[in-house]
Each structure stands twice: as C-alpha cells, then as structure tokens.
PDB file of C-alpha atoms in Angstrom:
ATOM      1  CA  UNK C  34    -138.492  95.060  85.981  1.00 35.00           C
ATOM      2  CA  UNK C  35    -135.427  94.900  83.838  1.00 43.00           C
ATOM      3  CA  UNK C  36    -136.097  95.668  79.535  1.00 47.00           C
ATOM      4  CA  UNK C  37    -135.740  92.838  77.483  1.00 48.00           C
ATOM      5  CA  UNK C  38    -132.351  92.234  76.378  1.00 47.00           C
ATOM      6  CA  UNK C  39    -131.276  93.790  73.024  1.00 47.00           C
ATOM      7  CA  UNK C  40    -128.872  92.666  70.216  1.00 54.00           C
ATOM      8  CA  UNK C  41    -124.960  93.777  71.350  1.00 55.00           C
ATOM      9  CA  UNK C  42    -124.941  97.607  69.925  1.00 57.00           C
ATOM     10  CA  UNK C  43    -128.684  97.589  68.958  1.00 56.00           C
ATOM     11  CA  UNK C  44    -129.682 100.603  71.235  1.00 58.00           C
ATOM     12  CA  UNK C  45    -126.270 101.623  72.249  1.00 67.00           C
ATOM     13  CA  UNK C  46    -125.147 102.381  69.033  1.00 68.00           C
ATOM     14  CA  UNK C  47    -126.721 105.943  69.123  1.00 67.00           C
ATOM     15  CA  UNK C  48    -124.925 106.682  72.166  1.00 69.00           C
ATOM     16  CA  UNK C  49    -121.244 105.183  71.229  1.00 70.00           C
ATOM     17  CA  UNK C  50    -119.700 108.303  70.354  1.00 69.00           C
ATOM     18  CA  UNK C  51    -120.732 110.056  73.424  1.00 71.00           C
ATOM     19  CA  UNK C  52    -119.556 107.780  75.667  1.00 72.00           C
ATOM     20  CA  UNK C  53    -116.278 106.653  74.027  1.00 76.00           C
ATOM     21  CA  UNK C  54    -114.549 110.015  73.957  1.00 75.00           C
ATOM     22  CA  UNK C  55    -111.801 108.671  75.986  1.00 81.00           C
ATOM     23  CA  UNK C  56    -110.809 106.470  72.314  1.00 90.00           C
ATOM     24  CA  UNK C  57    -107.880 108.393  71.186  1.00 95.00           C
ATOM     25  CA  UNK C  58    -108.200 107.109  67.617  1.00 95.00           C
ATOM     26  CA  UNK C  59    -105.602 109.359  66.170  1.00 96.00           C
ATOM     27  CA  UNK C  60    -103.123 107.472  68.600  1.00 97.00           C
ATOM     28  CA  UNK C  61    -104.167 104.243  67.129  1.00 97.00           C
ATOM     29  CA  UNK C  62    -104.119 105.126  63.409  1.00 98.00           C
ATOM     30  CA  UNK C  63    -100.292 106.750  64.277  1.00 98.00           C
ATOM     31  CA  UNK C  64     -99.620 103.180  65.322  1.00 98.00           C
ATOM     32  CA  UNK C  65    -100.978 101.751  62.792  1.00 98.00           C
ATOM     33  CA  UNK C  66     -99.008 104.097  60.151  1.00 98.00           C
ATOM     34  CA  UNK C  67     -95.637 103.109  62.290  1.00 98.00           C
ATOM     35  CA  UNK C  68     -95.717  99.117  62.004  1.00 98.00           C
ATOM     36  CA  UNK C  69     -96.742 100.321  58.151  1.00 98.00           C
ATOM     37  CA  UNK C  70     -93.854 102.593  57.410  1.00 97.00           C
ATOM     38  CA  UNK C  71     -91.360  99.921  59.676  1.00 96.00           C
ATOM     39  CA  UNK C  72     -91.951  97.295  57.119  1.00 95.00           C
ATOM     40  CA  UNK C  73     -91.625  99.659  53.853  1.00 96.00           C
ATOM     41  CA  UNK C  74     -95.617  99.043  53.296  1.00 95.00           C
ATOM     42  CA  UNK C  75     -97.612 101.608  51.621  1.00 96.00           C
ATOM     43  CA  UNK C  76    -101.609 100.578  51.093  1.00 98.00           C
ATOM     44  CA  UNK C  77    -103.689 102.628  49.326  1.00 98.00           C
ATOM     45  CA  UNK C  78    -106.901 100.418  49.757  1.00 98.00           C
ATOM     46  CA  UNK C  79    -107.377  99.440  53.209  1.00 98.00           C
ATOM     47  CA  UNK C  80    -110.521  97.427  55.334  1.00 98.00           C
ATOM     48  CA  UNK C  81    -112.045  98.605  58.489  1.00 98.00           C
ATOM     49  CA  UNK C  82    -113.353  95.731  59.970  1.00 98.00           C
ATOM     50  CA  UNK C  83    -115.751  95.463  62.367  1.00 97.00           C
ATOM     51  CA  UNK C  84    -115.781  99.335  61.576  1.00 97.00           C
ATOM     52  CA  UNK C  85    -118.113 100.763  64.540  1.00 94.00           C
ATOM     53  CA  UNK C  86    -120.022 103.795  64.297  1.00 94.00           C
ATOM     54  CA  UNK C  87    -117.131 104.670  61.318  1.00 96.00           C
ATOM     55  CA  UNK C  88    -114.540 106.830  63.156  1.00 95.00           C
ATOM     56  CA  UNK C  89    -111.485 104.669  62.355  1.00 97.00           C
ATOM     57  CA  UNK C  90    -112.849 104.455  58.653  1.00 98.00           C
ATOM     58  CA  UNK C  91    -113.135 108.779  58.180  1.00 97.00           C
ATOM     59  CA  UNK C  92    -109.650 108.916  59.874  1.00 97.00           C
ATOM     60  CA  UNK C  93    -107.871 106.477  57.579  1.00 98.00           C
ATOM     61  CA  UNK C  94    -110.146 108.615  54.335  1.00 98.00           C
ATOM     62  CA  UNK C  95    -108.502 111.721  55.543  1.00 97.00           C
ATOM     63  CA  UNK C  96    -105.341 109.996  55.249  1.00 97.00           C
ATOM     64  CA  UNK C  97    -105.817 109.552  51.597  1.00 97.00           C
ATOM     65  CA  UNK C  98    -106.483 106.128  51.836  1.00 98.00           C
ATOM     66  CA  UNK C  99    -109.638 104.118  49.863  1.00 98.00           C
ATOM     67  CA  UNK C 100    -111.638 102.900  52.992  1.00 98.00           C
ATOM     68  CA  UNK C 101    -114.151  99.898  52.557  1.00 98.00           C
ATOM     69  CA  UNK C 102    -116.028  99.410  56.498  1.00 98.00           C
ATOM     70  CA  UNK C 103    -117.755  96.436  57.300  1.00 98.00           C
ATOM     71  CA  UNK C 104    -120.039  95.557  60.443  1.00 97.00           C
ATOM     72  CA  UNK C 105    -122.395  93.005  61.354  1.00 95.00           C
ATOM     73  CA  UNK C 106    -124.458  96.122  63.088  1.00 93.00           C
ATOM     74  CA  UNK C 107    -127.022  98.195  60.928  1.00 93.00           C
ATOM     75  CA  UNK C 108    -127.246 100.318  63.229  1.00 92.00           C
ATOM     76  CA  UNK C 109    -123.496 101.236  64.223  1.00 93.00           C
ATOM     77  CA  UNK C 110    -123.354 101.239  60.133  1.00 96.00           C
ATOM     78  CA  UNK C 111    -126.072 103.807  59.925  1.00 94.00           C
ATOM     79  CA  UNK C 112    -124.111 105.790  62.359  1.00 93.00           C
ATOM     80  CA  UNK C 113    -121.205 105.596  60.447  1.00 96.00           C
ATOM     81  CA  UNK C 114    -122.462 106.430  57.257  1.00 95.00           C
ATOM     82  CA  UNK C 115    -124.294 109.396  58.473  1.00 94.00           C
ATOM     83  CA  UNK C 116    -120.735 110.933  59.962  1.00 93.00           C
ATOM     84  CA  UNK C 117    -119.029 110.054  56.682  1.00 95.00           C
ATOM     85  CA  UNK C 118    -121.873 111.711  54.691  1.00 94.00           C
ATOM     86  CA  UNK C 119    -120.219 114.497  56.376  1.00 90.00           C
ATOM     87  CA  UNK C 120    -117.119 114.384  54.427  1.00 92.00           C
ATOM     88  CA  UNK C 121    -117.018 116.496  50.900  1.00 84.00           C
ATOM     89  CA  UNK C 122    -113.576 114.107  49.280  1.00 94.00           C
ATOM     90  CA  UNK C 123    -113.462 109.867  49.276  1.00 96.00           C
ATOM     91  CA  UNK C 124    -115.742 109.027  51.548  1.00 96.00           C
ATOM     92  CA  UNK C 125    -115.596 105.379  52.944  1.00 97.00           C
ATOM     93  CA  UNK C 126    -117.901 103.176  51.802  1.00 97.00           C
ATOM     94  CA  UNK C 127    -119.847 100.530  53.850  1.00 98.00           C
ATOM     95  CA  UNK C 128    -120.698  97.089  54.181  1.00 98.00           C
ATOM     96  CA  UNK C 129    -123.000  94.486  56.252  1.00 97.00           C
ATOM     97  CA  UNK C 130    -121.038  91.877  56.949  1.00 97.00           C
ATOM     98  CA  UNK C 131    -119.885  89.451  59.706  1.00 96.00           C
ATOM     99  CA  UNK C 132    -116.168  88.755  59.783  1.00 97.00           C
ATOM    100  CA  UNK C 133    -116.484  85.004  59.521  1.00 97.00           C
ATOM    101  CA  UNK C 134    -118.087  86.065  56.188  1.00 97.00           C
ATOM    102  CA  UNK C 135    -116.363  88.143  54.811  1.00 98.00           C
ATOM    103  CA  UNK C 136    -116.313  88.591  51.066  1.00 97.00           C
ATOM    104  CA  UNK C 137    -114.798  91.582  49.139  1.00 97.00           C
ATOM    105  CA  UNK C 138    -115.351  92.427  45.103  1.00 94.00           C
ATOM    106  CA  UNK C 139    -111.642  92.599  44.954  1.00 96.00           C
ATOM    107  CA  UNK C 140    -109.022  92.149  47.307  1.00 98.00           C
ATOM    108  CA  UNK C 141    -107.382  95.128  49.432  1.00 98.00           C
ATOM    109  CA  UNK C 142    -104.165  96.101  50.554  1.00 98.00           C
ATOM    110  CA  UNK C 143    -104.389  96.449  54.381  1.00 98.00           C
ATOM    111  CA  UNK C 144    -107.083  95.509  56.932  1.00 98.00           C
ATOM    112  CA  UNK C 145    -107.641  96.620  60.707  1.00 98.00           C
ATOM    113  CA  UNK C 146    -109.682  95.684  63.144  1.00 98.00           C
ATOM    114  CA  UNK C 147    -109.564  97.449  66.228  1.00 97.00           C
ATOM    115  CA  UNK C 148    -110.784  97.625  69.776  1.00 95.00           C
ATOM    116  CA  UNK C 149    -110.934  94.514  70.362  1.00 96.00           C
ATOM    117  CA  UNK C 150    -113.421  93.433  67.971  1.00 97.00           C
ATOM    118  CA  UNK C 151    -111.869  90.202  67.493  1.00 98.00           C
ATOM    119  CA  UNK C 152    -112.831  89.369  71.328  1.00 98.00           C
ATOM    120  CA  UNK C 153    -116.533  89.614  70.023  1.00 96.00           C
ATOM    121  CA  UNK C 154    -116.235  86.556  67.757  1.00 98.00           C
ATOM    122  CA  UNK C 155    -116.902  84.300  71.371  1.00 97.00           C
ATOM    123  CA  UNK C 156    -116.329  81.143  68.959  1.00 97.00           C
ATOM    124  CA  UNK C 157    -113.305  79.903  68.376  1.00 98.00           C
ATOM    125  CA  UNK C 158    -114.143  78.386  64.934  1.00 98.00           C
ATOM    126  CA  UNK C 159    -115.284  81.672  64.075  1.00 98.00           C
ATOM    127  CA  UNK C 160    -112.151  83.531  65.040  1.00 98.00           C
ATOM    128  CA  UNK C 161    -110.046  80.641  62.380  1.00 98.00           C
ATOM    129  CA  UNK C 162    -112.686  81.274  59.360  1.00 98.00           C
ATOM    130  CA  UNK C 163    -111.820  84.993  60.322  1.00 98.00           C
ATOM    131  CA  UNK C 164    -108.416  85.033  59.436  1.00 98.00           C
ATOM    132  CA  UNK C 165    -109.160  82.686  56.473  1.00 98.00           C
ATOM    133  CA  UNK C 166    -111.278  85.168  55.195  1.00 98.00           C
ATOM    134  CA  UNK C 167    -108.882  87.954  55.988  1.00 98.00           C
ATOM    135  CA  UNK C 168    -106.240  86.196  54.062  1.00 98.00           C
ATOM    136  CA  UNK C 169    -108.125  85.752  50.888  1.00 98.00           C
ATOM    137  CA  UNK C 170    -109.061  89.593  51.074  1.00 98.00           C
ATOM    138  CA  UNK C 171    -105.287  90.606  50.873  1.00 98.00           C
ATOM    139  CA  UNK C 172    -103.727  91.084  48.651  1.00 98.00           C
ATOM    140  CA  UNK C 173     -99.913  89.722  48.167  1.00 97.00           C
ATOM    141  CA  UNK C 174     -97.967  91.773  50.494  1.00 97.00           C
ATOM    142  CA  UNK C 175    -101.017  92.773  52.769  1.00 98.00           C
ATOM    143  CA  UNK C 176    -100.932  93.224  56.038  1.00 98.00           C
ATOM    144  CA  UNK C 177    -103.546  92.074  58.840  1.00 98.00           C
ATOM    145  CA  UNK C 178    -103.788  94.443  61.669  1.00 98.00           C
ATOM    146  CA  UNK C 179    -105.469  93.402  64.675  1.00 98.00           C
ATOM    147  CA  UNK C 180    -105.848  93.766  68.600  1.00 98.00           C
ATOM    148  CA  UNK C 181    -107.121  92.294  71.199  1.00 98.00           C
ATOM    149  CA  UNK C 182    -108.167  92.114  75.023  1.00 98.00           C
ATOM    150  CA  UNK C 183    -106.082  90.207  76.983  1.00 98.00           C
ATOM    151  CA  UNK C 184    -106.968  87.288  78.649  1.00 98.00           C
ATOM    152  CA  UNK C 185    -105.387  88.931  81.950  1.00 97.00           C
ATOM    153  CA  UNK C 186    -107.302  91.928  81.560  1.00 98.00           C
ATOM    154  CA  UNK C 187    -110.794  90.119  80.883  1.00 98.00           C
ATOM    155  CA  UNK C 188    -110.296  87.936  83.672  1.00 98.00           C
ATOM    156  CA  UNK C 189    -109.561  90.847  86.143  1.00 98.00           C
ATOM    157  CA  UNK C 190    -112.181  92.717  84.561  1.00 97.00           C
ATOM    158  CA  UNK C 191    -114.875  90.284  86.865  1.00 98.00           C
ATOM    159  CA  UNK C 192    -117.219  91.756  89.136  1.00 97.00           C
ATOM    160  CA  UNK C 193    -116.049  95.342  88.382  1.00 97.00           C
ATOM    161  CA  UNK C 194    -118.785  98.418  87.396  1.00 95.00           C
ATOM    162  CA  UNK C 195    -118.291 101.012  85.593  1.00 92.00           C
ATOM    163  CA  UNK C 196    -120.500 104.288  84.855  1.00 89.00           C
ATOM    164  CA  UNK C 197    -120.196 106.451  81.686  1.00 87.00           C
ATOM    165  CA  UNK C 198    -121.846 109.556  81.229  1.00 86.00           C
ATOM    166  CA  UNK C 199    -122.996 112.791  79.084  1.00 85.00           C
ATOM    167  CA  UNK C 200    -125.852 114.819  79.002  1.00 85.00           C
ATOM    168  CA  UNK C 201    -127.826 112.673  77.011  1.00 85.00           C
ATOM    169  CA  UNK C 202    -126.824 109.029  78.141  1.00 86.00           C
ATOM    170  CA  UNK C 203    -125.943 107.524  81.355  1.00 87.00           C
ATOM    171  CA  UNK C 204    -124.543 103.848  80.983  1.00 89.00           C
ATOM    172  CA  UNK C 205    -123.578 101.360  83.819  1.00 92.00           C
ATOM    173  CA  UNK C 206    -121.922  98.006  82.803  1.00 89.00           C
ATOM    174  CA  UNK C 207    -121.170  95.470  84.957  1.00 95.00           C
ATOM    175  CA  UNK C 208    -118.323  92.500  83.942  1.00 97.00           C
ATOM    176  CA  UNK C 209    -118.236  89.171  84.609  1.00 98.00           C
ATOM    177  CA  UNK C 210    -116.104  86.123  83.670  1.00 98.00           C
ATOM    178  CA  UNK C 211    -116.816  82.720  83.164  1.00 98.00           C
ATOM    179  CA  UNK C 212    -114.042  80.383  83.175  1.00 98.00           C
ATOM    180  CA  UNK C 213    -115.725  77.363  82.079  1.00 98.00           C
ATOM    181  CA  UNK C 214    -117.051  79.290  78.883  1.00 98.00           C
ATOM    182  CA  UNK C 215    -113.417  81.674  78.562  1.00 98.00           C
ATOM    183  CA  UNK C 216    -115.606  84.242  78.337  1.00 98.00           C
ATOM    184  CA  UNK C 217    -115.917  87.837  80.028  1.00 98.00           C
ATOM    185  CA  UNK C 218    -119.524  89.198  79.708  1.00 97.00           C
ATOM    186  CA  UNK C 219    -120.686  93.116  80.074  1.00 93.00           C
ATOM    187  CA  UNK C 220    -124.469  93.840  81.241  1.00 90.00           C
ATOM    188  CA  UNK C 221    -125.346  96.961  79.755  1.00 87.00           C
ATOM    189  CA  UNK C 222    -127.916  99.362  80.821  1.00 89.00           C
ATOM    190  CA  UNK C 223    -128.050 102.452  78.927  1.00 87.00           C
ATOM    191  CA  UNK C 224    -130.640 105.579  80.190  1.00 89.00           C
ATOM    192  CA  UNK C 225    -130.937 107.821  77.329  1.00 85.00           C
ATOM    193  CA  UNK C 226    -132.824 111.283  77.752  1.00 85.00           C
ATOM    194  CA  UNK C 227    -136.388 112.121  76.080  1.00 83.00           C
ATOM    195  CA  UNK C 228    -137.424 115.469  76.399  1.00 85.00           C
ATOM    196  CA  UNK C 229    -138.166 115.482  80.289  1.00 82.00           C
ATOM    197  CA  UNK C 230    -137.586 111.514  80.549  1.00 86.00           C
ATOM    198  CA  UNK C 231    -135.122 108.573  80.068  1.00 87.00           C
ATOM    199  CA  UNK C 232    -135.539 105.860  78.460  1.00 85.00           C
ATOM    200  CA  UNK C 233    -133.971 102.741  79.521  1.00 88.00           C
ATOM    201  CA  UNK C 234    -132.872  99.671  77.301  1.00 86.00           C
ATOM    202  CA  UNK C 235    -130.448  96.618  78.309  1.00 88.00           C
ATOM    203  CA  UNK C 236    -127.595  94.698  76.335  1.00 88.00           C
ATOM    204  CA  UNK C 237    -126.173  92.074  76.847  1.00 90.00           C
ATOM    205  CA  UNK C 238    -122.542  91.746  75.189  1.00 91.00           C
ATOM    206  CA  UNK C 239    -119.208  89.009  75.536  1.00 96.00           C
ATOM    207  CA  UNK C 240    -115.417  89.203  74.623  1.00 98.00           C
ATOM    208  CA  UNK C 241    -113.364  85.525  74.583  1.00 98.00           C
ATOM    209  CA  UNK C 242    -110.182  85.566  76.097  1.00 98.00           C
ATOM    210  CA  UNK C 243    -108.005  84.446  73.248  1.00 98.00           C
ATOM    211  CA  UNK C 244    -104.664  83.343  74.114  1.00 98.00           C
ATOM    212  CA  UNK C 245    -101.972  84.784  72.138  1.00 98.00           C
ATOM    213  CA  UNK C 246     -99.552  81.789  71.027  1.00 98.00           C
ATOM    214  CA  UNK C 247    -102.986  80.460  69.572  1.00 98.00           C
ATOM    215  CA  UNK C 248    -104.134  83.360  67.523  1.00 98.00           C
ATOM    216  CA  UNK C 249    -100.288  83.521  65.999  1.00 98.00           C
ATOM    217  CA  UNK C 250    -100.925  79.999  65.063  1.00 98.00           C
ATOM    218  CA  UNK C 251    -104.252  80.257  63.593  1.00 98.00           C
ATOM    219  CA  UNK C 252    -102.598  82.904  62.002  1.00 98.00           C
ATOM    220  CA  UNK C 253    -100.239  80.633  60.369  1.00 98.00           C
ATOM    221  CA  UNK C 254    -102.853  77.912  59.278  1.00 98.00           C
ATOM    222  CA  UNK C 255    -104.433  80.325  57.345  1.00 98.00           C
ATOM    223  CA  UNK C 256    -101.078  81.507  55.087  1.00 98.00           C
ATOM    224  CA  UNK C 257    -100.053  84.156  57.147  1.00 98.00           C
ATOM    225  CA  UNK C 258     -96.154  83.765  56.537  1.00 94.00           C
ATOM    226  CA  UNK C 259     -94.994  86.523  58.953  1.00 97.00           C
ATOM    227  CA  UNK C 260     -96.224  87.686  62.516  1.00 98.00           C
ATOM    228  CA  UNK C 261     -95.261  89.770  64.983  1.00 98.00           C
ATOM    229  CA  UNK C 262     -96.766  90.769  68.192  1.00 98.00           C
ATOM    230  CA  UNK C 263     -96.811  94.184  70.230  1.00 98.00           C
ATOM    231  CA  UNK C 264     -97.286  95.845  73.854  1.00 98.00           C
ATOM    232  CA  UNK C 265     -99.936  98.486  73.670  1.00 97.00           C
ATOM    233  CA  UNK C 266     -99.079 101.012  70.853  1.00 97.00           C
ATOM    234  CA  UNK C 267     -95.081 100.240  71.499  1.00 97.00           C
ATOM    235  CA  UNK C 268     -93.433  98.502  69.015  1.00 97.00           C
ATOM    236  CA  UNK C 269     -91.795  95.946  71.767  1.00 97.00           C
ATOM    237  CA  UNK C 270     -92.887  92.890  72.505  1.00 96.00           C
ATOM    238  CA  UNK C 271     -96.103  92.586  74.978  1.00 97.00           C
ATOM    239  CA  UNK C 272     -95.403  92.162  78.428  1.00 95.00           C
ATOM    240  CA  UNK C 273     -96.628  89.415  80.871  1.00 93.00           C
ATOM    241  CA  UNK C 274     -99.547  91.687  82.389  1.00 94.00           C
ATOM    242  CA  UNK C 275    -100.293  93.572  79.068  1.00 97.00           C
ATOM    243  CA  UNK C 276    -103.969  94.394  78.951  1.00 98.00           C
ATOM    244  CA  UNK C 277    -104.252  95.199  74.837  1.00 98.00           C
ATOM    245  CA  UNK C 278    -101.826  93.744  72.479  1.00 98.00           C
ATOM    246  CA  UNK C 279    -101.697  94.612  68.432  1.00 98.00           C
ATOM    247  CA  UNK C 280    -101.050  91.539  66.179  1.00 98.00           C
ATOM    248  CA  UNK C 281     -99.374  92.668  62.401  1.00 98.00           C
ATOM    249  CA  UNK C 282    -100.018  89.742  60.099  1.00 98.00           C
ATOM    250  CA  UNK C 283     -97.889  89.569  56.591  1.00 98.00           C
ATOM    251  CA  UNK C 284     -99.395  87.901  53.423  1.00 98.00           C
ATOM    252  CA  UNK C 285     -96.796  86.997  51.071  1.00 92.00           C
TER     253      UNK C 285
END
C-alpha cells in the first residue's frame, strides 16, 4: 500500500541536499553576478525567493550581500536556517511566505528566484500577483531575476523515471504531463534509512509550463519597464529547444 501523500517538500526536505548535489549553485550565482555587472547594477540587499533549504541565500551572504529568504515550506526553512546558523558574519535571515504574498518591511534591491520555482505557482493568476508583488518589493532600479522550466522540457519530461541516491535516501520520481491542465506532475517516493530500516513517505509535486512571450508580458503589466530573456547561463537569447531559460526584469 502506497503512504499517504505529503505536502510538496514536507518529508523531502531533509533529504534535498543529498540528493541535489548535481546543483552547481556557484555557476548560477556567477550568472547572476554577470547580467548584474552587464547592466552597471550593484545591490547590496537582495531576496531569495522561494529560497529552498537556503543554499542560494549563504552563497549570495558570502558575497557580502544582505540576504532576506522566503519560502512557503517550514520545513525547507528550518533546513535553511540551521545551515546558515552555521555562518559566524551576516547571516541571511528568513521568512514564511508564499510568493503571491509577498510582503517585505522595506523594499530591496535585487530578487532571485531560482530553479524553477516559478513553475511551482501551477496558477496562472498566481504567477501575475507574483510579479506584482515582486515589483512593489524593488526598489527603483531593481532587478527581478528569475528562471524557469521550459514548456519543451516539461512536456518531454512525460513518462520518464528517474532514481537519486546516497547512503541515507533513495528517491524515484516519476513525470507526467497533462495537457489539458499545462501541467507536468512528479510522484515522489523517498526511502530514507532508520537505523537498520527505511522509511518510506510519498509526494506529490507539479510545475506549469509557462510560455515565455506571456511571462514577458505579465512582466510588463506589472511595471516592469525592461526585459530581457536568456539561454541557459549564456547571455544570448534562448534557443527553440532550450530546456531552462533566465528572465532579468528592470524596475525603473
């Protein structure tokens, strides 16, 4: 009998970092830094959003930059604050909040979210309050940096499986995309080791296929003056089978 389903990184959040060692975030914060230092744009406040388990957020504090993370996960949170607990110098500091919520003391300079997080809001309407909210956390000048998973790669992502595994977790997801709802969804069953046993749990999580030319627009709507689009880490445009594209979103 399969375990009842759990919330999207409920369980699995204890076993991200293990199993995502193939992430080179260093490679993404470099790209980051380059579409930064192309424009002349130097933050010194910046938002992880959609944050994780908190890697992204120590990288950019190591930087020198102020780091604010937000999640809608407690438990990837938890994660994250217990590895940044592990810094002795400007630590990032953490947040519970969804991204069609978002709501800041004070506005920031620069905000990412990465890894296709934005594939996670699987409503549309969600996805436009998203960058509404982004805009109003900017501040004049900001920049919104963003990427997803493309709709080609979602769609060819159906009926594959894929196993990850360490010595304490073994994972197999299974994909599957539904046209009628635009939506690619992972079955996740994680084993995780106890003592002499493993314990098994099963999520359930979903990524919308955004199109492109619709995010730029939503972009737009919400004030977003300049946009520009980008292959995968490569600062020319994205090409017709591109499987991750980064969005860079100007508030002026």
């Amino acid at each position: 009998m399969s375990p009842e389903a759990r919330e999207p990184y409920e369980t699995l959040a204890g076993a991200y970092d293990g199993l995502t060692t193939d992430v080179d975030y260093a490679a993404v914060l470099q790209f980051f830094e380059t579409v930064l230092q192309r424009a002349g744009h130097s933050p010194k406040t910046v938002l992880d959003l959609a944050c994780g388990t908190g890697s992204m957020s120590v990288l950019l504090a190591e930087r020198g930059y102020r780091v604010i993370g937000a999640d809608i996960s407690e438990e990837m949170l938890t994660a994250a604050a217990q590895k940044a607990a592990a810094m002795a110098e400007n630590p990032p500091f953490f947040i519970c909040q969804p991204m069609q919520r978002l709501t800041l003391p004070e506005p920031v300079e620069a905000i990412v979210c990465l890894l296709d997080s934005l594939n996670y809001l699987t409503e549309p309407e969600d996805c436009r309050k998203t960058f509404h909210r982004v805009w109003r956390a900017l501040r004049p000048g900001g920049m919104f940096f963003f990427d997803i998973n493309t709709p080609q790669k979602l769609r060819g992502l159906d009926g594959q499986v894929f196993l990850d595994e360490n010595d304490e977790s073994y994972c197999v997801w299974r994909a599957e995309f539904d046209e009628e709802e635009n939506c690619c969804y992972y079955g996740i069953d994680l084993f995780r080791r106890r003592g002499a046993l493993w314990a098994r749990s099963f999520e359930q999580h979903c990524e919308y296929a955004y199109d492109p030319d619709t995010l730029e627009q939503w972009l737009r709507e919400a004030g977003f003056a300049r946009v520009e689009c980008f292959g995968d880490r490569t600062l020319t445009p994205p090409g017709p089978d591109e499987q991750r594209m980064y969005f860079a979103a100007w508030k002026e």
